[in-house]
Short mmCIF file of C-alpha atoms and ligand atoms in Angstrom, two decimals:
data_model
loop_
_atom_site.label_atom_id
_atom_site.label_comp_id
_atom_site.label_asym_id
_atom_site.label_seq_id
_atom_site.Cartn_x
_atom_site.Cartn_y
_atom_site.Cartn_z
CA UNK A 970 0.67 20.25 25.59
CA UNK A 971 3.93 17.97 25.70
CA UNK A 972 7.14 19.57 24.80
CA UNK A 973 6.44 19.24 20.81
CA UNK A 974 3.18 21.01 21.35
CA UNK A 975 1.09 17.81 20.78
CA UNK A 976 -1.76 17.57 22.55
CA UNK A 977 -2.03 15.39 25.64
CA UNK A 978 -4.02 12.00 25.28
CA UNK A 979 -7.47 13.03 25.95
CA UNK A 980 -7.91 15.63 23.45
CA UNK A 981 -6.93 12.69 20.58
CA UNK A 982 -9.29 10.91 22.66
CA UNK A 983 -11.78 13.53 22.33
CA UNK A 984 -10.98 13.59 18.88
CA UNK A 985 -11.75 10.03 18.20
CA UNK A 986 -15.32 10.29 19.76
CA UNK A 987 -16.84 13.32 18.50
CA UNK A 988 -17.63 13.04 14.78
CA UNK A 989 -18.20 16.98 14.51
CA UNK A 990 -14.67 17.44 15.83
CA UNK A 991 -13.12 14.86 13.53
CA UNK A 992 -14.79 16.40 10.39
CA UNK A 993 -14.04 19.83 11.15
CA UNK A 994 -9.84 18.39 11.19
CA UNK A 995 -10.69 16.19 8.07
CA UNK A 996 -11.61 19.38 6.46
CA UNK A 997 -8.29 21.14 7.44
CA UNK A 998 -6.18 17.81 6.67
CA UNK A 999 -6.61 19.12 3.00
CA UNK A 1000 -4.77 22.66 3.74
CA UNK A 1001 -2.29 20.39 5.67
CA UNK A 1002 -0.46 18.38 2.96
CA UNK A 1003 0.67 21.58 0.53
CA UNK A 1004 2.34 22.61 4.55
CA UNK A 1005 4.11 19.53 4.01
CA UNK A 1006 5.44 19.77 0.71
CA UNK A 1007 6.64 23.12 2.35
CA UNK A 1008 8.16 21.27 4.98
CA UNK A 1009 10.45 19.25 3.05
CA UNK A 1010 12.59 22.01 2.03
CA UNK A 1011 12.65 23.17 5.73
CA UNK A 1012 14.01 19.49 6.89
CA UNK A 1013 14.37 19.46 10.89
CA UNK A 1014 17.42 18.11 12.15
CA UNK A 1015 18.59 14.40 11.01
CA UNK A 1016 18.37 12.16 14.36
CA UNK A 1017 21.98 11.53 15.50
CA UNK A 1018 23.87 8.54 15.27
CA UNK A 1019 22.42 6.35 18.47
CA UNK A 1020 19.02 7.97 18.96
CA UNK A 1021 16.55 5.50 19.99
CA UNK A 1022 12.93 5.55 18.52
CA UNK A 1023 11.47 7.11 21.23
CA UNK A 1024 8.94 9.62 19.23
CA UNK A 1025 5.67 9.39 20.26
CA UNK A 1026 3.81 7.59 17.64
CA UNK A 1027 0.42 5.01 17.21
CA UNK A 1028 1.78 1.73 18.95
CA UNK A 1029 2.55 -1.10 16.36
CA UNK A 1030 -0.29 -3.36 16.90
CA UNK A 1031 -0.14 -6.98 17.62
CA UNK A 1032 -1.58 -9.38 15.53
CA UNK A 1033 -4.90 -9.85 15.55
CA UNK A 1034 -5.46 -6.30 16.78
CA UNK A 1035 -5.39 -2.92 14.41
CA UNK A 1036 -5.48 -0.42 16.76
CA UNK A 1037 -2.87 1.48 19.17
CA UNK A 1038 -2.57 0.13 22.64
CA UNK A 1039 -3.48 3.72 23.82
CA UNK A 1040 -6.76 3.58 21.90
CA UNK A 1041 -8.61 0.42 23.39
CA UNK A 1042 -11.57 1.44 25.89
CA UNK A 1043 -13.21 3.03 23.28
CA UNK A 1044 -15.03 0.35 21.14
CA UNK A 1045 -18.34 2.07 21.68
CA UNK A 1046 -17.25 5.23 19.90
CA UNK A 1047 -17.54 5.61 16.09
CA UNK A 1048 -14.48 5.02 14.56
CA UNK A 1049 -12.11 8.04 13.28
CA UNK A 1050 -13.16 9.25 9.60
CA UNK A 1051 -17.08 7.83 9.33
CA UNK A 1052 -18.17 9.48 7.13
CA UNK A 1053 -14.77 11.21 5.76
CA UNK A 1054 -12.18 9.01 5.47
CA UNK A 1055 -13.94 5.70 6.15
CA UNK A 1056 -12.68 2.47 6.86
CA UNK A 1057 -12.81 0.09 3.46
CA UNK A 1058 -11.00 -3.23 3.22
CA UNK A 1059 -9.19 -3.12 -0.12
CA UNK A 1060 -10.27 -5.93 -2.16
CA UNK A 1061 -7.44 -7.70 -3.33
CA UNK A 1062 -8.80 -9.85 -5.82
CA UNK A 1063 -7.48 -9.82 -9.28
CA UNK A 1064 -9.85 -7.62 -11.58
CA UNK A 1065 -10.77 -9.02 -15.10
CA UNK A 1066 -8.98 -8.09 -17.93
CA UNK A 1067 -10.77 -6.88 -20.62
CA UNK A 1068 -10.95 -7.73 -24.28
CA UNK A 1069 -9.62 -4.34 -25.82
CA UNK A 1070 -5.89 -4.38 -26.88
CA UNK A 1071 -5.88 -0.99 -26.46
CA UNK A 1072 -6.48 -0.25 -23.03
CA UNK A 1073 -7.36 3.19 -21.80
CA UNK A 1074 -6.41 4.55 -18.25
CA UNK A 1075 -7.09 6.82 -16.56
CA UNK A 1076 -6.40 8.10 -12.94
CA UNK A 1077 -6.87 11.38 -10.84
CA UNK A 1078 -4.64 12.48 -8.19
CA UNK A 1079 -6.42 13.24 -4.74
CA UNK A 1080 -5.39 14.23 -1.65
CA UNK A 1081 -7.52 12.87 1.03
CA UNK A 1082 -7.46 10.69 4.81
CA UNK A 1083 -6.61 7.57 4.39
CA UNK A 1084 -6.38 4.70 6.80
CA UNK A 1085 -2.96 2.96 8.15
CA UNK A 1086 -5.64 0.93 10.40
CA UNK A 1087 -8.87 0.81 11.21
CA UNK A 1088 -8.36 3.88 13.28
CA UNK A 1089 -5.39 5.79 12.15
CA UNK A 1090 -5.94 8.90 9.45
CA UNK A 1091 -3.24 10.54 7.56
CA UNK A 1092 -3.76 13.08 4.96
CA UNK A 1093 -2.21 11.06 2.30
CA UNK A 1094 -1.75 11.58 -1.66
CA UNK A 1095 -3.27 9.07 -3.71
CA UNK A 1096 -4.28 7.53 -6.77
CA UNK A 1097 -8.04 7.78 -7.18
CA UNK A 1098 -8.46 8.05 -3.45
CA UNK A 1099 -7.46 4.86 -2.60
CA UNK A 1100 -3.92 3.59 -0.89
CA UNK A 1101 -2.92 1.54 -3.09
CA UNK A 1102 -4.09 2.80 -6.44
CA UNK A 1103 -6.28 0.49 -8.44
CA UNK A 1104 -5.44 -2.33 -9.87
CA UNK A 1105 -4.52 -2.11 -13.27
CA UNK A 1106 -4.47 -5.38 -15.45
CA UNK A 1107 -3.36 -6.04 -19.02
CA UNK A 1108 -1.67 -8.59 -21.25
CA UNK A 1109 1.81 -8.47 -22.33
CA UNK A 1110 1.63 -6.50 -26.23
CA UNK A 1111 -1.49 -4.34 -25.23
CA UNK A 1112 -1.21 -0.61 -26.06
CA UNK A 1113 -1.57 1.46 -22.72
CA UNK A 1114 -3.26 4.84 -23.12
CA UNK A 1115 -2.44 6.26 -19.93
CA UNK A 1116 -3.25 9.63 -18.53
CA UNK A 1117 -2.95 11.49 -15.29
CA UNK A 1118 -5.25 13.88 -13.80
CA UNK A 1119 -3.76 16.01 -11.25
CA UNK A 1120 -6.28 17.34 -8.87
CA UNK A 1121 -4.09 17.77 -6.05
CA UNK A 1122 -2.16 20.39 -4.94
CA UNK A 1123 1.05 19.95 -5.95
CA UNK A 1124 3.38 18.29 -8.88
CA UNK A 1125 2.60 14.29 -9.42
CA UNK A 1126 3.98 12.35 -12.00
CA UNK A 1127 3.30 8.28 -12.73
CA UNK A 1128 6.03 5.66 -13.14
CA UNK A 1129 5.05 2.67 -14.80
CA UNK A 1130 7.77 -0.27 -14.10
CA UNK A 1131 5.60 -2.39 -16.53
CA UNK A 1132 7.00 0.47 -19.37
CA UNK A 1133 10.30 0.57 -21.36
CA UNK A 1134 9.70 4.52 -22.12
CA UNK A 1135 11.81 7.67 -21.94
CA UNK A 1136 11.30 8.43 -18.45
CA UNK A 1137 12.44 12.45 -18.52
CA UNK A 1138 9.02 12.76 -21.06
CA UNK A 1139 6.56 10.11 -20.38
CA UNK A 1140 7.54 10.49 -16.15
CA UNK A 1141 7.46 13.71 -16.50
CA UNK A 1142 5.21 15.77 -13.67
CA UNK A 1143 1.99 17.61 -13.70
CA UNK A 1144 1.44 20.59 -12.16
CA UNK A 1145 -1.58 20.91 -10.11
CA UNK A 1146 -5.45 21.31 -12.47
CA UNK A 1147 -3.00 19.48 -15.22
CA UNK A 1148 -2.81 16.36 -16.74
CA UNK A 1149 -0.30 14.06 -18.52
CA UNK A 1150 -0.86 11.38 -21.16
CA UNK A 1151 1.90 8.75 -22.64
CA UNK A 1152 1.11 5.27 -23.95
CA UNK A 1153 3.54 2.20 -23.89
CA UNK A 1154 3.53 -1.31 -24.76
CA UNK A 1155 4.78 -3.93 -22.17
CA UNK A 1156 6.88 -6.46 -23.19
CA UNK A 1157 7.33 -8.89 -20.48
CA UNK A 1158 4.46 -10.26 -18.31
CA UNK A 1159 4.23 -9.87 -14.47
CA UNK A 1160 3.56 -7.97 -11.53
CA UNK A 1161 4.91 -4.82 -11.43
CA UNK A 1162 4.56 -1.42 -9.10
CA UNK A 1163 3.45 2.07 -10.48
CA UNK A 1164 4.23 4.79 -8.21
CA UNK A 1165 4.69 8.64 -8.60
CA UNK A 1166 7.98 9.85 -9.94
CA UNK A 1167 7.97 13.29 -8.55
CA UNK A 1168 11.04 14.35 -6.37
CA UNK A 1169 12.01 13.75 -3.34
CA UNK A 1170 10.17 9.97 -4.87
CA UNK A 1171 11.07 9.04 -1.61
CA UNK A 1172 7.97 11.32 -0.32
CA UNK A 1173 5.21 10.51 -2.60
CA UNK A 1174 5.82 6.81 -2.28
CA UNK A 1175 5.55 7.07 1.42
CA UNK A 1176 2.39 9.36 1.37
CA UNK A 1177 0.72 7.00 -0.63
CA UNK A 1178 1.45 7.00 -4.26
CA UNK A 1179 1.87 3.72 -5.65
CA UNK A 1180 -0.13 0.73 -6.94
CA UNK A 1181 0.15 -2.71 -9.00
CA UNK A 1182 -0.05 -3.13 -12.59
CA UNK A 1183 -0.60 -6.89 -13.34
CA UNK A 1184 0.82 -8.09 -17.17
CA UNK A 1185 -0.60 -11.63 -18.36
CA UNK A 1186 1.68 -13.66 -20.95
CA UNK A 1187 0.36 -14.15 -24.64
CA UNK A 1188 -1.29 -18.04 -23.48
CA UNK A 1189 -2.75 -17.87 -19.82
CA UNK A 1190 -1.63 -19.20 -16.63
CA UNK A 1191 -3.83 -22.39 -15.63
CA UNK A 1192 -6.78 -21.09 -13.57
CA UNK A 1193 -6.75 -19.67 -9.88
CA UNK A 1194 -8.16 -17.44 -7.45
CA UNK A 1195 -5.82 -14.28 -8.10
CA UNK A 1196 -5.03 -11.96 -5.30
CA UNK A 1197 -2.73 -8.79 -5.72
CA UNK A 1198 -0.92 -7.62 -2.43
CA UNK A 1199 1.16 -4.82 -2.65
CA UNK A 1200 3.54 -3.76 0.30
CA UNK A 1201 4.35 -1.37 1.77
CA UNK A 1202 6.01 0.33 4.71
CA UNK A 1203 4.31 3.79 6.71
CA UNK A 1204 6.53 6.56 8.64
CA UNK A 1205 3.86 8.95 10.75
CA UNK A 1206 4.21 11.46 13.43
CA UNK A 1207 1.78 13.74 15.66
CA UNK A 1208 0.86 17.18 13.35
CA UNK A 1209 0.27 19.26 16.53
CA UNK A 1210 -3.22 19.71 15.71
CA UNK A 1211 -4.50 16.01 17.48
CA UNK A 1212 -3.91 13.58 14.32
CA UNK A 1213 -1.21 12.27 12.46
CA UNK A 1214 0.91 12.83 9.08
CA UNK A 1215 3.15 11.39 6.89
CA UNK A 1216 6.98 12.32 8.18
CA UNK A 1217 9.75 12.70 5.24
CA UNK A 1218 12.18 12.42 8.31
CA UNK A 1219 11.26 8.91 9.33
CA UNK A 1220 10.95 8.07 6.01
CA UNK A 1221 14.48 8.63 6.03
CA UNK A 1222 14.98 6.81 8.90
CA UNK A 1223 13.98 3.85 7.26
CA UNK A 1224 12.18 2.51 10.99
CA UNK A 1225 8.50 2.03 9.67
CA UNK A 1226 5.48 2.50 12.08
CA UNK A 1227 3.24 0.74 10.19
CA UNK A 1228 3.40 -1.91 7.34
CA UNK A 1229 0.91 -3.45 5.46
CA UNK A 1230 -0.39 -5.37 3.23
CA UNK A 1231 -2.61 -3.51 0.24
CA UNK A 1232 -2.41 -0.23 2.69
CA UNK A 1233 -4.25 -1.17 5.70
CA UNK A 1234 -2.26 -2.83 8.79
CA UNK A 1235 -4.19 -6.01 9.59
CA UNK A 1236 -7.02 -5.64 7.50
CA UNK A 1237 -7.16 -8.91 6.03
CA UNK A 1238 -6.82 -11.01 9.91
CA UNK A 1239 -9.90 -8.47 10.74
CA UNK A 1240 -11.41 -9.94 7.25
CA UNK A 1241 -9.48 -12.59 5.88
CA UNK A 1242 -8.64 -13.75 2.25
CA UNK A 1243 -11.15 -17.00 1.83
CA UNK A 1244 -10.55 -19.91 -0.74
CA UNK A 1245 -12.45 -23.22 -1.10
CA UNK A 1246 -10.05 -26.70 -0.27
CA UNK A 1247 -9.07 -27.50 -3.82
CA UNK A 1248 -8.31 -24.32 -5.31
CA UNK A 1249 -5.36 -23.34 -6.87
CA UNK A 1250 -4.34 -19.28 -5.71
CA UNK A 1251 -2.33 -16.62 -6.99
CA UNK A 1252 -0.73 -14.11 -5.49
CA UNK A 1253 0.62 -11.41 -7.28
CA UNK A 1254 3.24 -9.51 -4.60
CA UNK A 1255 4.41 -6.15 -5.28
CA UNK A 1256 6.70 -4.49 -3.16
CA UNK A 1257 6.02 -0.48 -2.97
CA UNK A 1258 8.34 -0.22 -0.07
CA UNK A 1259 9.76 2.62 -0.19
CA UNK A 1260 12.60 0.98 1.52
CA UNK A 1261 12.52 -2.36 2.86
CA UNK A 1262 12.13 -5.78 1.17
CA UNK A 1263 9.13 -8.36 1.77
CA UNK A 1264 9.54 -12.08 2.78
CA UNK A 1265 6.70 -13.36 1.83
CA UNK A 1266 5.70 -16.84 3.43
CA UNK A 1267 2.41 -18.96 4.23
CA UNK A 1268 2.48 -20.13 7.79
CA UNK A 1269 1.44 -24.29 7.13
CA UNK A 1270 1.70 -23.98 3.66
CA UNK A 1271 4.38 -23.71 0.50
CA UNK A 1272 4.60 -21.93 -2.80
CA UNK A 1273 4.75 -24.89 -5.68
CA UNK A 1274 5.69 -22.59 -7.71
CA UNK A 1275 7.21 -18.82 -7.65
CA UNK A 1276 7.49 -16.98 -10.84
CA UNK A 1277 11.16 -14.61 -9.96
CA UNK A 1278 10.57 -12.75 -13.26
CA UNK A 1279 7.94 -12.90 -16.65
CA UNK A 1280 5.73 -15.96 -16.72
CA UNK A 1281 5.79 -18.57 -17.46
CA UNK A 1282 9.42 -19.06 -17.38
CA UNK A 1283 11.50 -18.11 -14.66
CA UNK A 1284 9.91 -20.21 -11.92
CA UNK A 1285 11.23 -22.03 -9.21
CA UNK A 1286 9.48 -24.97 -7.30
CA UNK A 1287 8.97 -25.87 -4.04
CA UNK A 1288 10.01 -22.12 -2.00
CA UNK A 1289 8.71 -21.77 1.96
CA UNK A 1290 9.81 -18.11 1.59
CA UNK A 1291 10.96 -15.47 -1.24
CA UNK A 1292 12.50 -12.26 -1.00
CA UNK A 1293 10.41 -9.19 -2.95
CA UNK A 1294 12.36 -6.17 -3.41
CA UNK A 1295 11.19 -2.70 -3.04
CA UNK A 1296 10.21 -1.70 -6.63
CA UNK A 1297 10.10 -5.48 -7.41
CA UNK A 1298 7.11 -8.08 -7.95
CA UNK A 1299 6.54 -11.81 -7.80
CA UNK A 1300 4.01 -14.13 -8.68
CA UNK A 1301 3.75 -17.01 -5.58
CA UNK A 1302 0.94 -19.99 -6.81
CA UNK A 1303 0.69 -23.20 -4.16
CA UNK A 1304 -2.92 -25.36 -4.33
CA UNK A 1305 -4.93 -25.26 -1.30
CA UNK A 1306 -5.60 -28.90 -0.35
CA UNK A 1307 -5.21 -28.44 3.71
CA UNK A 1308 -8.16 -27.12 5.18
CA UNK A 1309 -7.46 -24.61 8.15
CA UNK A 1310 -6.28 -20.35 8.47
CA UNK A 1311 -2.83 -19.94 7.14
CA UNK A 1312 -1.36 -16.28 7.71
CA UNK A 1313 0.26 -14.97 5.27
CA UNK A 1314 2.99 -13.07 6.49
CA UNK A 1315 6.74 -10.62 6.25
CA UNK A 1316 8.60 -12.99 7.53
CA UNK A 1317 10.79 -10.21 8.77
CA UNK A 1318 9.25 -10.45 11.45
CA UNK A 1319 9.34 -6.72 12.95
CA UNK A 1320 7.76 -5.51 10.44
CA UNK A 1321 4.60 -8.63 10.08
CA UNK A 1322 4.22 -7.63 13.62
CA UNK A 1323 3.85 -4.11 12.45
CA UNK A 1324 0.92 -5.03 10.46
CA UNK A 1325 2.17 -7.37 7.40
CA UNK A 1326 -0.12 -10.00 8.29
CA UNK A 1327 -3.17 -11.42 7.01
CA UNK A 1328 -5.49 -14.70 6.85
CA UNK A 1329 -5.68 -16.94 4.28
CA UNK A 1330 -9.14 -18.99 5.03
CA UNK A 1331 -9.05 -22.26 3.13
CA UNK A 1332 -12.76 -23.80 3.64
CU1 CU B 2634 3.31 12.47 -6.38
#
């Protein structure tokens, strides 16, 4: 053991290649998140004024890689959560609407692993087991029927910025084996985030609570290939038991570990976003956060168009990078005509290294 009782290197290593191991821990990642509810009201002491970042924590990977420095030599072994929590790219393409003007839905609450990479777990809280939620997509003057499921362990709520509603009722929390229901209307079209409301929002944002709810205006945009990326920052440490958890302290810290793109550091250079030479693409960019703002550019390529609020007004032409608040989305449209991989990138570029990075394949 090192000085905060984490285990030594070998016995994560040890984790990482013995499936039995790992499921035993995935089972006993479910006790651990109501531990860290706990925890919050028990906060450690704030880092002083000066501290360097010097916690031991999963390297930030490099481009083109998605795993910790400390991890390579292993390739052979299966990777951390088959079979639990296993690796699946999150498919960013823009889901149908459907015909119905009033549109039921529905989501449950889990608590389950998720991965940061392809071989970092956390215990994380989710919407319908997936980090982000799903995509949700409607049309500006469609009724929402909403309602929340909450099979985890502790309050959740749901915060949709695509609603004008009294937030003390309709954001109101759950308790756990309860559910919510509100319905609202939007009124302006966009992209817009969804997140839990619960206090410290802070925490449930950061442990994985958030998603992208996609508004289309009354007459269509002209047709594309529509992708949704939603962003979003990670703050881990060890949990003394060999694997890693969300930390409410870093979040506060506001240094992210990992940042991603859609939940996954790197997962779309490992499998890249692929569009034929001609097409016209649309990205719809929400910005989870919790904290920090995404620059979103196209290495080789520029946004015609970027839609700063509802479309289709409020657009501005010719833009190499924009600015996406956390809590904020943006619709980004350029035509591919260049053949060739363009990465799509935080152009703040500490935190693209730290895993906001992906490929756009125009063939
Ligand atoms: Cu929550």
């Amino acid at each position: 053991m090192n000085d905060d009782g984490v285990p030594p290197l070998p016995d994560l290593l040890a984790l990482r290649t013995d499936r039995r191991a790992f499921l035993s821990r995935a089972a006993v990642l479910g006790t651990a998140l109501p531990a860290l509810g706990t925890a919050l009201a028990a906060c450690s002491e704030p880092r002083k004024a000066g501290d360097t970042d010097t916690h031991d924590k999963p390297q930030a990977p490099e481009p083109g890689r998605d795993r910790p420095p400390h991890e390579h030599g292993n390739d052979d072994a299966a990777p951390v959560g088959a079979g639990a929590a296993g690796y699946t790219r999150y498919d960013p393409a823009l889901p149908p609407a459907g015909s119905a003007r009033h549109v039921q839905v529905r989501m449950t609450v889990k608590e389950l692993p998720v991965h940061l990479n392809r071989d970092v777990v956390v215990p994380a809280w989710t919407f319908d087991g997936t980090v982000p939620g799903p995509i949700v997509h409607v049309r500006q003057g469609d009724t929402v029927e909403f309602t929340l499921d909450n099979q985890g362990t502790l309050p959740h709520s749901m915060d949709f910025h695509a609603a004008q509603i009294n937030p003390k009722v309709a954001f109101r929390s759950a308790l756990p084996r309860q559910s919510l229901s509100y319905a609202f209307t939007p009124r302006y079209a966009g992209a817009y985030l969804y997140h839990c409301g619960t206090q410290p929002v802070l925490m449930h944002i950061g442990s994985g609570m958030y998603g992208a709810i996609i508004v289309d205006p009354p007459v269509p945009l002209r047709p594309a290939k529509e992708f949704v990326l939603v962003h979003s920052e990670f703050y881990v440490s060890k949990d003394g038991k060999g694997g890693w958890q969300f930390d409410y302290q870093r979040m506060l810290g506001t240094l992210p570990d990992y940042v991603s793109f859609n939940g996954i550091a790197n997962q779309y250079m490992d499998d890249p976003i692929r569009v034929k030479q001609g097409d016209r693409v649309r990205f719809y960019l929400v910005n989870a956060g919790p904290s920090h703002p995404c620059s979103f550019h196209i290495v080789g390529e520029q946004f015609d168009t970027v839609y700063l609020g509802a479309p289709p007004g409020n657009a501005i032409q010719g833009v190499q990078t924009f600015g996406v608040a956390p809590g904020g989305g943006m619709i980004f449209e350029l035509d591919c005509n260049v053949k060739g991989e363009f990465p799509f990138v935080n152009h703040g570029f500490g935190h693209g290294q730290k895993g906001a990075i992906g490929f756009l394949v125009v063939e």
